[in-house]
PDB file of C-alpha atoms in Angstrom:
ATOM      1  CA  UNK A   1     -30.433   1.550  12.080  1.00 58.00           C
ATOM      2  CA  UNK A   2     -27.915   4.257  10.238  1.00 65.00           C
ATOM      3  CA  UNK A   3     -29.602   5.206   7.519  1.00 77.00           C
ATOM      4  CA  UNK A   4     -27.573   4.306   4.276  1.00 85.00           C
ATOM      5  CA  UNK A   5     -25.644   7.409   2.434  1.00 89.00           C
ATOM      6  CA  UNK A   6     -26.538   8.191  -0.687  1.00 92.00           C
ATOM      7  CA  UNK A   7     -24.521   9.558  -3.515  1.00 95.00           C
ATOM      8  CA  UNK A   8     -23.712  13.323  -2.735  1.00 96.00           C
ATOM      9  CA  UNK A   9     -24.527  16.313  -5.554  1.00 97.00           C
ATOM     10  CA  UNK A  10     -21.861  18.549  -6.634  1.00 98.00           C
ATOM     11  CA  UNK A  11     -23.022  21.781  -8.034  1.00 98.00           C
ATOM     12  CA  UNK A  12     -21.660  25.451  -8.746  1.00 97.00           C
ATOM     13  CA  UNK A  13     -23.160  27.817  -6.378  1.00 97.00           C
ATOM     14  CA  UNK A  14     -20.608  30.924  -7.311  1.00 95.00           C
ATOM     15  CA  UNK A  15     -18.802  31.682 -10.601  1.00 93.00           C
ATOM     16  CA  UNK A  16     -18.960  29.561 -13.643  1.00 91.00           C
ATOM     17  CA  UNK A  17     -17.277  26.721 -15.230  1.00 94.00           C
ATOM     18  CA  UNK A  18     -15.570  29.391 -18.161  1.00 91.00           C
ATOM     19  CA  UNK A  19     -13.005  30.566 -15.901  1.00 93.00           C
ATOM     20  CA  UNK A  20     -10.721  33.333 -16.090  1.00 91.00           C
ATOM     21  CA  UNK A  21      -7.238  33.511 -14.452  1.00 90.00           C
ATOM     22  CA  UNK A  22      -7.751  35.063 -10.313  1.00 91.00           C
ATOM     23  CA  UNK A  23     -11.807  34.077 -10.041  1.00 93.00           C
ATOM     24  CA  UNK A  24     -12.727  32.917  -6.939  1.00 96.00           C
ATOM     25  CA  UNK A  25     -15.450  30.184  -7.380  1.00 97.00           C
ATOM     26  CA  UNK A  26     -17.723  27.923  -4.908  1.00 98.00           C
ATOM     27  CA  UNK A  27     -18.973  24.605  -4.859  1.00 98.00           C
ATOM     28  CA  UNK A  28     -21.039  22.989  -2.593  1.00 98.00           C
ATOM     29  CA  UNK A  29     -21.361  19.226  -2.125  1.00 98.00           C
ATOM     30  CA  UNK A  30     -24.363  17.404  -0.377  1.00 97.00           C
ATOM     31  CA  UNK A  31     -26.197  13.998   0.628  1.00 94.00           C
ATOM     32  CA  UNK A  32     -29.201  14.287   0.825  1.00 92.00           C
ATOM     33  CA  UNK A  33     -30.009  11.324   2.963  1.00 89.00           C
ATOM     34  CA  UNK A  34     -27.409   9.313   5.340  1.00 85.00           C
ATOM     35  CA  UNK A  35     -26.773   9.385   9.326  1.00 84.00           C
ATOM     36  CA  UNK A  36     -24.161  12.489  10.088  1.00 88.00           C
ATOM     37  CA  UNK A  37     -21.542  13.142  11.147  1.00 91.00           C
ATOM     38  CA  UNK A  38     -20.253  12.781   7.057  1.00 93.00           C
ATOM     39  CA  UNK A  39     -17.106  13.952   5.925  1.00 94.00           C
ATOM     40  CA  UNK A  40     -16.721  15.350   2.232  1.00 96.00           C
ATOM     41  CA  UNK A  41     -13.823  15.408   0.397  1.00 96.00           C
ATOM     42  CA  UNK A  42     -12.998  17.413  -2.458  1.00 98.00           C
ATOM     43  CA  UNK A  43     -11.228  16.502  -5.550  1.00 97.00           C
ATOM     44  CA  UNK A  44      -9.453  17.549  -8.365  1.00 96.00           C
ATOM     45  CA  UNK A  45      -8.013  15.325 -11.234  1.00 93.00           C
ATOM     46  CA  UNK A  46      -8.181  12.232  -8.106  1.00 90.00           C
ATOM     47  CA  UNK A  47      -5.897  14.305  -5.849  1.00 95.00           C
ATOM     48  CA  UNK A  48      -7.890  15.725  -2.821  1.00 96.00           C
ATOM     49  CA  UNK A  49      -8.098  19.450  -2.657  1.00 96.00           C
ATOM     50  CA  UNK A  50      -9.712  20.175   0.395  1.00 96.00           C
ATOM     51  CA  UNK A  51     -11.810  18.520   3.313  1.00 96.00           C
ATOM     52  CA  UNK A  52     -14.726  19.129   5.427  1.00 96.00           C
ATOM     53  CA  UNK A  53     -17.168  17.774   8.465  1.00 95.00           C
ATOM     54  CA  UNK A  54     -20.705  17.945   9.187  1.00 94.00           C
ATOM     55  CA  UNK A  55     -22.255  16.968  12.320  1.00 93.00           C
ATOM     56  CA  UNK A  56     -25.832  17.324  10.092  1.00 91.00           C
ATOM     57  CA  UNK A  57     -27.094  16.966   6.484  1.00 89.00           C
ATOM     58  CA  UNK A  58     -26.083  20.782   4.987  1.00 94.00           C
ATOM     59  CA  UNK A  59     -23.870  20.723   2.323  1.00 96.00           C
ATOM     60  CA  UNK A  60     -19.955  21.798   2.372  1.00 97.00           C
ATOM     61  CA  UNK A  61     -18.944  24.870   0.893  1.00 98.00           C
ATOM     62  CA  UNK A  62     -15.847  24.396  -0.787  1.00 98.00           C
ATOM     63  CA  UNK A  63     -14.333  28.122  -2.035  1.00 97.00           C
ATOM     64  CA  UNK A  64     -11.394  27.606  -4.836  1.00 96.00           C
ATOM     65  CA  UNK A  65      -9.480  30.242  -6.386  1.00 95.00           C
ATOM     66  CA  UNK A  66      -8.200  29.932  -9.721  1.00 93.00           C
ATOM     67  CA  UNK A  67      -4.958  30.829  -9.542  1.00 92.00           C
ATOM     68  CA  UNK A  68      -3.319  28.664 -12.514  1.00 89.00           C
ATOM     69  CA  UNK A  69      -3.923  26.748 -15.106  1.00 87.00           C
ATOM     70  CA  UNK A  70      -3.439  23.451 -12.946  1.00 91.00           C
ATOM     71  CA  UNK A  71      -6.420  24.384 -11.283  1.00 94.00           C
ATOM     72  CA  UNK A  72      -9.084  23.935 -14.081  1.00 94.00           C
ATOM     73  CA  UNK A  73     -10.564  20.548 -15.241  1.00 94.00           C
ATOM     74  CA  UNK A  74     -12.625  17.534 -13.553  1.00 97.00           C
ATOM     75  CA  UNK A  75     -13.648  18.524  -9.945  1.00 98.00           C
ATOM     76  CA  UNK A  76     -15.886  15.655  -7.383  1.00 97.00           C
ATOM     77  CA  UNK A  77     -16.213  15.106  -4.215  1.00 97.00           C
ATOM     78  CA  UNK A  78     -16.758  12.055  -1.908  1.00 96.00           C
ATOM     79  CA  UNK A  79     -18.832  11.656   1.499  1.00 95.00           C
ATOM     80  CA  UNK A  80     -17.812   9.534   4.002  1.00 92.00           C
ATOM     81  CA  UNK A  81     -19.487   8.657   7.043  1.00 86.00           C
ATOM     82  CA  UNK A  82     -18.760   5.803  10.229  1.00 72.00           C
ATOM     83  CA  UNK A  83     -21.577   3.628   9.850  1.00 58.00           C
ATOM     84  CA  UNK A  84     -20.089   3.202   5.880  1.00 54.00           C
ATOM     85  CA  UNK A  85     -17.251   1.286   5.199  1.00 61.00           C
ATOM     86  CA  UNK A  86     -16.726   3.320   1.805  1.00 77.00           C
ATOM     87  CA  UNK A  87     -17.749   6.567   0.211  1.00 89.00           C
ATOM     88  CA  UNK A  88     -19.604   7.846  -2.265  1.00 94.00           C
ATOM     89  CA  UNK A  89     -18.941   9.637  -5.378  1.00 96.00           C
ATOM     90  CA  UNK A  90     -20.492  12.620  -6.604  1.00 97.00           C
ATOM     91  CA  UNK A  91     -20.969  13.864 -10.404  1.00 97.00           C
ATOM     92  CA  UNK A  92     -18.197  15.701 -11.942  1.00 97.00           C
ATOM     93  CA  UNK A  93     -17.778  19.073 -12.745  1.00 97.00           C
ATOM     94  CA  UNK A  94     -15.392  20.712 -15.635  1.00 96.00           C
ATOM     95  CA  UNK A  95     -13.967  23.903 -15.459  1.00 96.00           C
ATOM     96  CA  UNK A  96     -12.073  25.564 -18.379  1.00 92.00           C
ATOM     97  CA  UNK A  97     -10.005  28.749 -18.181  1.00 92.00           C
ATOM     98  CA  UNK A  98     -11.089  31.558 -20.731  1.00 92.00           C
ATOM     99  CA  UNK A  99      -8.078  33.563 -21.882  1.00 92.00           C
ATOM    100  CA  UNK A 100      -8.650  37.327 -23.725  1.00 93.00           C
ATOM    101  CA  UNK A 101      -7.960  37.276 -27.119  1.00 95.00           C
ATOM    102  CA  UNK A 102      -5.013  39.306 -28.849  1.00 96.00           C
ATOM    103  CA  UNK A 103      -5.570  42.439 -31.029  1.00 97.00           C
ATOM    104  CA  UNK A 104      -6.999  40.646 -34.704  1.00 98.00           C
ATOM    105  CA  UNK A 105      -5.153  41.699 -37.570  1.00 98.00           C
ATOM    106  CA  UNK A 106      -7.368  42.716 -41.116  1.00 97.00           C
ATOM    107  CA  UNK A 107      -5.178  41.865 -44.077  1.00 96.00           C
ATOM    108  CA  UNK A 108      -6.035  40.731 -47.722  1.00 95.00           C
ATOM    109  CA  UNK A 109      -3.525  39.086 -50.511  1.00 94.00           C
ATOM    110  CA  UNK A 110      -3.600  41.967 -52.533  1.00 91.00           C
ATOM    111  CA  UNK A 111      -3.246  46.216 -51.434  1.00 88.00           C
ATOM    112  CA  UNK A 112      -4.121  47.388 -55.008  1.00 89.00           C
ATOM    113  CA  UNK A 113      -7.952  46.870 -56.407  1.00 89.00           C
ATOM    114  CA  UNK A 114      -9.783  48.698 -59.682  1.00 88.00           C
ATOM    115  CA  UNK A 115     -13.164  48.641 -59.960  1.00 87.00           C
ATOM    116  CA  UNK A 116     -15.047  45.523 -61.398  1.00 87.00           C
ATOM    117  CA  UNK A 117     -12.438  43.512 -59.272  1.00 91.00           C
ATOM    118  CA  UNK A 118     -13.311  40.530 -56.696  1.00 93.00           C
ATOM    119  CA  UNK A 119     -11.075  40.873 -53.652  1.00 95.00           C
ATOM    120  CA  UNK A 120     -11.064  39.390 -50.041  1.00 96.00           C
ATOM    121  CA  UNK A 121     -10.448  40.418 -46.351  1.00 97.00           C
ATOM    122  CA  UNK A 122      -9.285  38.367 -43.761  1.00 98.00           C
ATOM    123  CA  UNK A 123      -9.543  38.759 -40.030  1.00 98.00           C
ATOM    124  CA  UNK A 124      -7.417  36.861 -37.197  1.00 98.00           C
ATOM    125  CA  UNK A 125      -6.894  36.764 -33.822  1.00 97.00           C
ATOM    126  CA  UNK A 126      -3.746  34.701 -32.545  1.00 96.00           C
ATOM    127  CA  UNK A 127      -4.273  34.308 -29.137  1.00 94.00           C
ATOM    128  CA  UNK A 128      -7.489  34.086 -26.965  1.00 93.00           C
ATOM    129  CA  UNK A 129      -9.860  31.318 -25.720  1.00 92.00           C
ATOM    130  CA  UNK A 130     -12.236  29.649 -29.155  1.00 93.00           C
ATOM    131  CA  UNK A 131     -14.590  30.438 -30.483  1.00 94.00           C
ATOM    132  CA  UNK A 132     -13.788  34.006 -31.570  1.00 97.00           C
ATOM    133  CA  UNK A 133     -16.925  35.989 -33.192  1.00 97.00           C
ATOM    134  CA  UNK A 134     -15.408  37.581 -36.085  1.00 98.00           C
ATOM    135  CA  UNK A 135     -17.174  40.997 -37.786  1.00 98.00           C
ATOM    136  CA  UNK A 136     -16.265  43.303 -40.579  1.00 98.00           C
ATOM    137  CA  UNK A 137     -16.719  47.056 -40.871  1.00 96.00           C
ATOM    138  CA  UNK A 138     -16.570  49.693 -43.387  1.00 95.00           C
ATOM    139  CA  UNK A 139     -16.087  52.993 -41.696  1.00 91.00           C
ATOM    140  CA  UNK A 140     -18.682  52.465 -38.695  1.00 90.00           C
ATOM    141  CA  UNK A 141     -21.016  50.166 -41.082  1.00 93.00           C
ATOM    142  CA  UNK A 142     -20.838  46.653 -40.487  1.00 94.00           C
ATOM    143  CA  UNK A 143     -20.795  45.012 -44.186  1.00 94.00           C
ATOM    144  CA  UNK A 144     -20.817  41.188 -42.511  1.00 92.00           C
ATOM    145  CA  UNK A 145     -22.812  38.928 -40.511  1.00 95.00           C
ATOM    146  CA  UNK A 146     -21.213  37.356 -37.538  1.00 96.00           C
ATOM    147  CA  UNK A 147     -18.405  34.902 -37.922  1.00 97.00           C
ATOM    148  CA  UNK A 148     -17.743  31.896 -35.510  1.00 97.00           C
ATOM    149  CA  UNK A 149     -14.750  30.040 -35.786  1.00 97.00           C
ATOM    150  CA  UNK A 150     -14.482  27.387 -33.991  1.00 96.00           C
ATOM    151  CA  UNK A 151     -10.840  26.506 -35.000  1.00 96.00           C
ATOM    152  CA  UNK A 152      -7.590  28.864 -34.929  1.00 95.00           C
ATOM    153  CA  UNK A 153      -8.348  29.782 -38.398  1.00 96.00           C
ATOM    154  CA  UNK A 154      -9.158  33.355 -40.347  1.00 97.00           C
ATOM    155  CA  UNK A 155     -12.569  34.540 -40.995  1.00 98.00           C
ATOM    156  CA  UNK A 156     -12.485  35.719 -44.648  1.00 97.00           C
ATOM    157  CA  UNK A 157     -15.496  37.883 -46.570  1.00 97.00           C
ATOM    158  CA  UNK A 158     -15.503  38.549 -50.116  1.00 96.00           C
ATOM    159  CA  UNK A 159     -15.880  41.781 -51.724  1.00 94.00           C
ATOM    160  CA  UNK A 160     -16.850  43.624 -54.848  1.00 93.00           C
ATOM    161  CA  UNK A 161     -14.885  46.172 -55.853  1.00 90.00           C
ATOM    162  CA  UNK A 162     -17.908  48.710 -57.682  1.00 88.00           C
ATOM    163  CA  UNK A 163     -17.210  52.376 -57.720  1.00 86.00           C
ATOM    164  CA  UNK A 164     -14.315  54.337 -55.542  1.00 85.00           C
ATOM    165  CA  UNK A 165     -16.406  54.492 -52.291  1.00 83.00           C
ATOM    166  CA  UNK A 166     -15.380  51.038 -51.895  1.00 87.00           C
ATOM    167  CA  UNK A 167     -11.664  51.941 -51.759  1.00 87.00           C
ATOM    168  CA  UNK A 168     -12.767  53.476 -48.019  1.00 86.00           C
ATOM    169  CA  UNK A 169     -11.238  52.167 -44.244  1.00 94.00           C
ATOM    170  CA  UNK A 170     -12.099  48.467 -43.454  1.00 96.00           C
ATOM    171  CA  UNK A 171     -11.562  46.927 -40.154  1.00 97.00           C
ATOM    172  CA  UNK A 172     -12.603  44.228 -38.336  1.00 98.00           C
ATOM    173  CA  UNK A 173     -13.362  43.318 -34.464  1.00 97.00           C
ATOM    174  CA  UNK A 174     -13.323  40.190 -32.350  1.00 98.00           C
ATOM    175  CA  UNK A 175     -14.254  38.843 -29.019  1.00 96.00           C
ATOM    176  CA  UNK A 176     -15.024  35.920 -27.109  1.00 95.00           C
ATOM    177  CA  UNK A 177     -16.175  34.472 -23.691  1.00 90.00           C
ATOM    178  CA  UNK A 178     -13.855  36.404 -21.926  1.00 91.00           C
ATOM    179  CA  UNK A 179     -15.990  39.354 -20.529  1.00 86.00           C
ATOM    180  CA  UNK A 180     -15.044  42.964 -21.650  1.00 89.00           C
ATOM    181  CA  UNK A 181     -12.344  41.861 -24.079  1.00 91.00           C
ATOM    182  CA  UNK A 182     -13.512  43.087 -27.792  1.00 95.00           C
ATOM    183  CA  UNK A 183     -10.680  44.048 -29.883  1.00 97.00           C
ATOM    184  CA  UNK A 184     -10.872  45.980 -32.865  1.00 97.00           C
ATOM    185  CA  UNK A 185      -7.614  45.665 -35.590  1.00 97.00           C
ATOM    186  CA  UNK A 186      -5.979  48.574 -37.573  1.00 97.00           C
ATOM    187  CA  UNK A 187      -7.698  50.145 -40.574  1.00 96.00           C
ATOM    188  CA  UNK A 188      -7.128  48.002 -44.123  1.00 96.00           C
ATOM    189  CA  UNK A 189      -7.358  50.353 -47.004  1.00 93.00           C
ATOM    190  CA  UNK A 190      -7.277  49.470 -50.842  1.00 91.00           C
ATOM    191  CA  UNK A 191      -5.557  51.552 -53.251  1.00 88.00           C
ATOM    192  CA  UNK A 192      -6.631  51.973 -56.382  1.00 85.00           C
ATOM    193  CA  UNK A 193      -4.734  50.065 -59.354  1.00 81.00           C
ATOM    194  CA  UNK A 194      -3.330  52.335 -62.279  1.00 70.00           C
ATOM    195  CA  UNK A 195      -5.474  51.310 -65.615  1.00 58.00           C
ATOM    196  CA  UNK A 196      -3.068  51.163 -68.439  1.00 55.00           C
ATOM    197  CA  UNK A 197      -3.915  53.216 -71.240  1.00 47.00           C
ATOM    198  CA  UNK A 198      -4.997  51.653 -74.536  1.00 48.00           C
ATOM    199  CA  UNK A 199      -2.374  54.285 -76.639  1.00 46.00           C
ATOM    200  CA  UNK A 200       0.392  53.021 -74.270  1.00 54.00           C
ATOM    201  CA  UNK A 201       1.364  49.720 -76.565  1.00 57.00           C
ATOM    202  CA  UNK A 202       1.015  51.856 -79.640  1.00 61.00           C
ATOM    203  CA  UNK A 203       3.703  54.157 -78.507  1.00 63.00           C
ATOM    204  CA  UNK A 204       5.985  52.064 -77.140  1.00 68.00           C
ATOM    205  CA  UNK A 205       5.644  50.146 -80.366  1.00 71.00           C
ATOM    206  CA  UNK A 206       6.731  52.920 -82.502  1.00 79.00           C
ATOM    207  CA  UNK A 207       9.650  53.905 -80.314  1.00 75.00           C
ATOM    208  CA  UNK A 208      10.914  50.536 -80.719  1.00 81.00           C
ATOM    209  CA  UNK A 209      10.363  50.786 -84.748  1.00 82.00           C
ATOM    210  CA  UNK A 210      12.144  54.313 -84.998  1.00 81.00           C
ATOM    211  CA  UNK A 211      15.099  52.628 -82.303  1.00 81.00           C
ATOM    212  CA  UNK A 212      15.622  50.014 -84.645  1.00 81.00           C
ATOM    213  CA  UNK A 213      15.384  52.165 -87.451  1.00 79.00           C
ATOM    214  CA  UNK A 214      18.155  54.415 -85.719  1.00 83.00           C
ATOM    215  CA  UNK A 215      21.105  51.305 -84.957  1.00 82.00           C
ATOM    216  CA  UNK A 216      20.018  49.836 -88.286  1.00 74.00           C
ATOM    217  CA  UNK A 217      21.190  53.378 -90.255  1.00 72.00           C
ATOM    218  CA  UNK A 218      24.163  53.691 -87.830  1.00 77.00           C
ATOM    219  CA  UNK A 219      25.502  49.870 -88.994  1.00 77.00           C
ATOM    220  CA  UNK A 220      24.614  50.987 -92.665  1.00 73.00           C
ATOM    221  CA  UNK A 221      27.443  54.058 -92.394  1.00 75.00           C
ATOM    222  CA  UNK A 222      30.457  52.066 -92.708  1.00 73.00           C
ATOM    223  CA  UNK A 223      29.080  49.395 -95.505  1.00 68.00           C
ATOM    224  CA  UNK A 224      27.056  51.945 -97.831  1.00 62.00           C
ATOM    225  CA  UNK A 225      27.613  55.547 -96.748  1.00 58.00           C
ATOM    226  CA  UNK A 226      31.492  55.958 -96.417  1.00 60.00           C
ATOM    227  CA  UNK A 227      32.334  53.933-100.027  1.00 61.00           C
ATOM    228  CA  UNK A 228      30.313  56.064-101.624  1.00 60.00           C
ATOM    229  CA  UNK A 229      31.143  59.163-100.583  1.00 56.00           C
ATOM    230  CA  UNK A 230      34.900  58.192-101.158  1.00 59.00           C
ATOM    231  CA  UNK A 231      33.849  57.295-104.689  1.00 59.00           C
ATOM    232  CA  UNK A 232      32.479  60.770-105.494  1.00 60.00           C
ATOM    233  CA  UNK A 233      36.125  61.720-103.942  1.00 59.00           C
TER     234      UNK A 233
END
């Protein structure tokens, strides 16, 4: 009697299921047990891809290229064979496409800083698969420990502004599952914030004192000064 076919396997035997755009990847589909010939179909999102024979039990090679975006997702396969009146369905298998991420940008809400002061950096990258690692640098030092997000959000550190070495070139880098596709952003630098002097108020106090002084003696020369100097006439 035919033996009865049993569920085939689908597995990844070239590439990876993170995907990038042109990556040729191959999957190979098998039952282990069932009288050949068997015919396995491949699918992708329920719409066959491809199609092969086998006059024995060794698996079909299916070789995809990823060409598009349309080509990522669920992937299974079905074997058929004439002593079965229907197939069998395999596991699935997911593939997602891995994009590069864009050039992060370093920024902060303020560009002016004096020591004692608390300020922030933050560090984005717009475009590009998630997660995106995140890390900060000062020169070549890294001042940060690694930074995951997991959403298309900025990772922010916090800094303490405590002598003028801090006021040095910050930057930030970023990369992801996409191989070979760290990114480092432009240099950030703070300036440093003039400190007002304490004698400043002072002054401008008395300048307004001796201004007022000045319009108050120029609206005193019609009332006071010209009568009397008409009276000694």
């Amino acid at each position: 009697f035919p033996e009865m076919l049993s569920n085939p396997k689908l597995e990844l035997v070239q590439g990876a299921l993170n995907v990038v755009m042109k990556q040729n990847v191959t999957l190979s589909c098998l039952s282990e047990s069932g009288s050949p010939p068997v015919r396995y179909t491949l699918f992708r999102h329920n719409q066959q891809v491809s199609a092969l024979n086998r006059s024995d039990l060794t698996p079909a090679l299916f070789t995809l290229t990823i060409s598009s975006a349309s080509d990522v997702g669920e992937y299974k396969c079905k074997a058929e064979c004439n002593s079965s009146s229907a197939g069998k369905y395999s596991n699935s298998l997911n593939f997602t496409l891995i994009e590069p991420i864009s050039k992060p940008v370093l920024s902060s809400p303020t560009s002016q800083a004096k020591k004692g002061q608390n300020v922030t950096l933050s560090c984005l990258s717009e475009n590009g698969s998630l997660p995106i690692t995140y890390l900060f640098f000062k020169g070549t030092q890294n001042i940060s420990p690694q930074k995951t997000m997991q959403k298309r959000e900025a990772a922010v550190i916090f800094l303490f502004i405590d002598s003028l070495s801090d006021f040095g070139t910050y930057k930030c880098k970023a990369n992801n599952s996409f191989p070979n596709n760290t990114k480092y952003s432009d240099g950030f630098n703070f300036t440093l914030a003039e400190e007002r002097s304490h004698s400043q108020p002072l002054i401008l106090s008395l300048g307004l004192i001796l201004l007022l002084l000045i319009i108050g003696f120029a609206l005193a020369i019609p009332f006071f000064i010209i009568p009397l100097y008409k009276a000694s006439e």
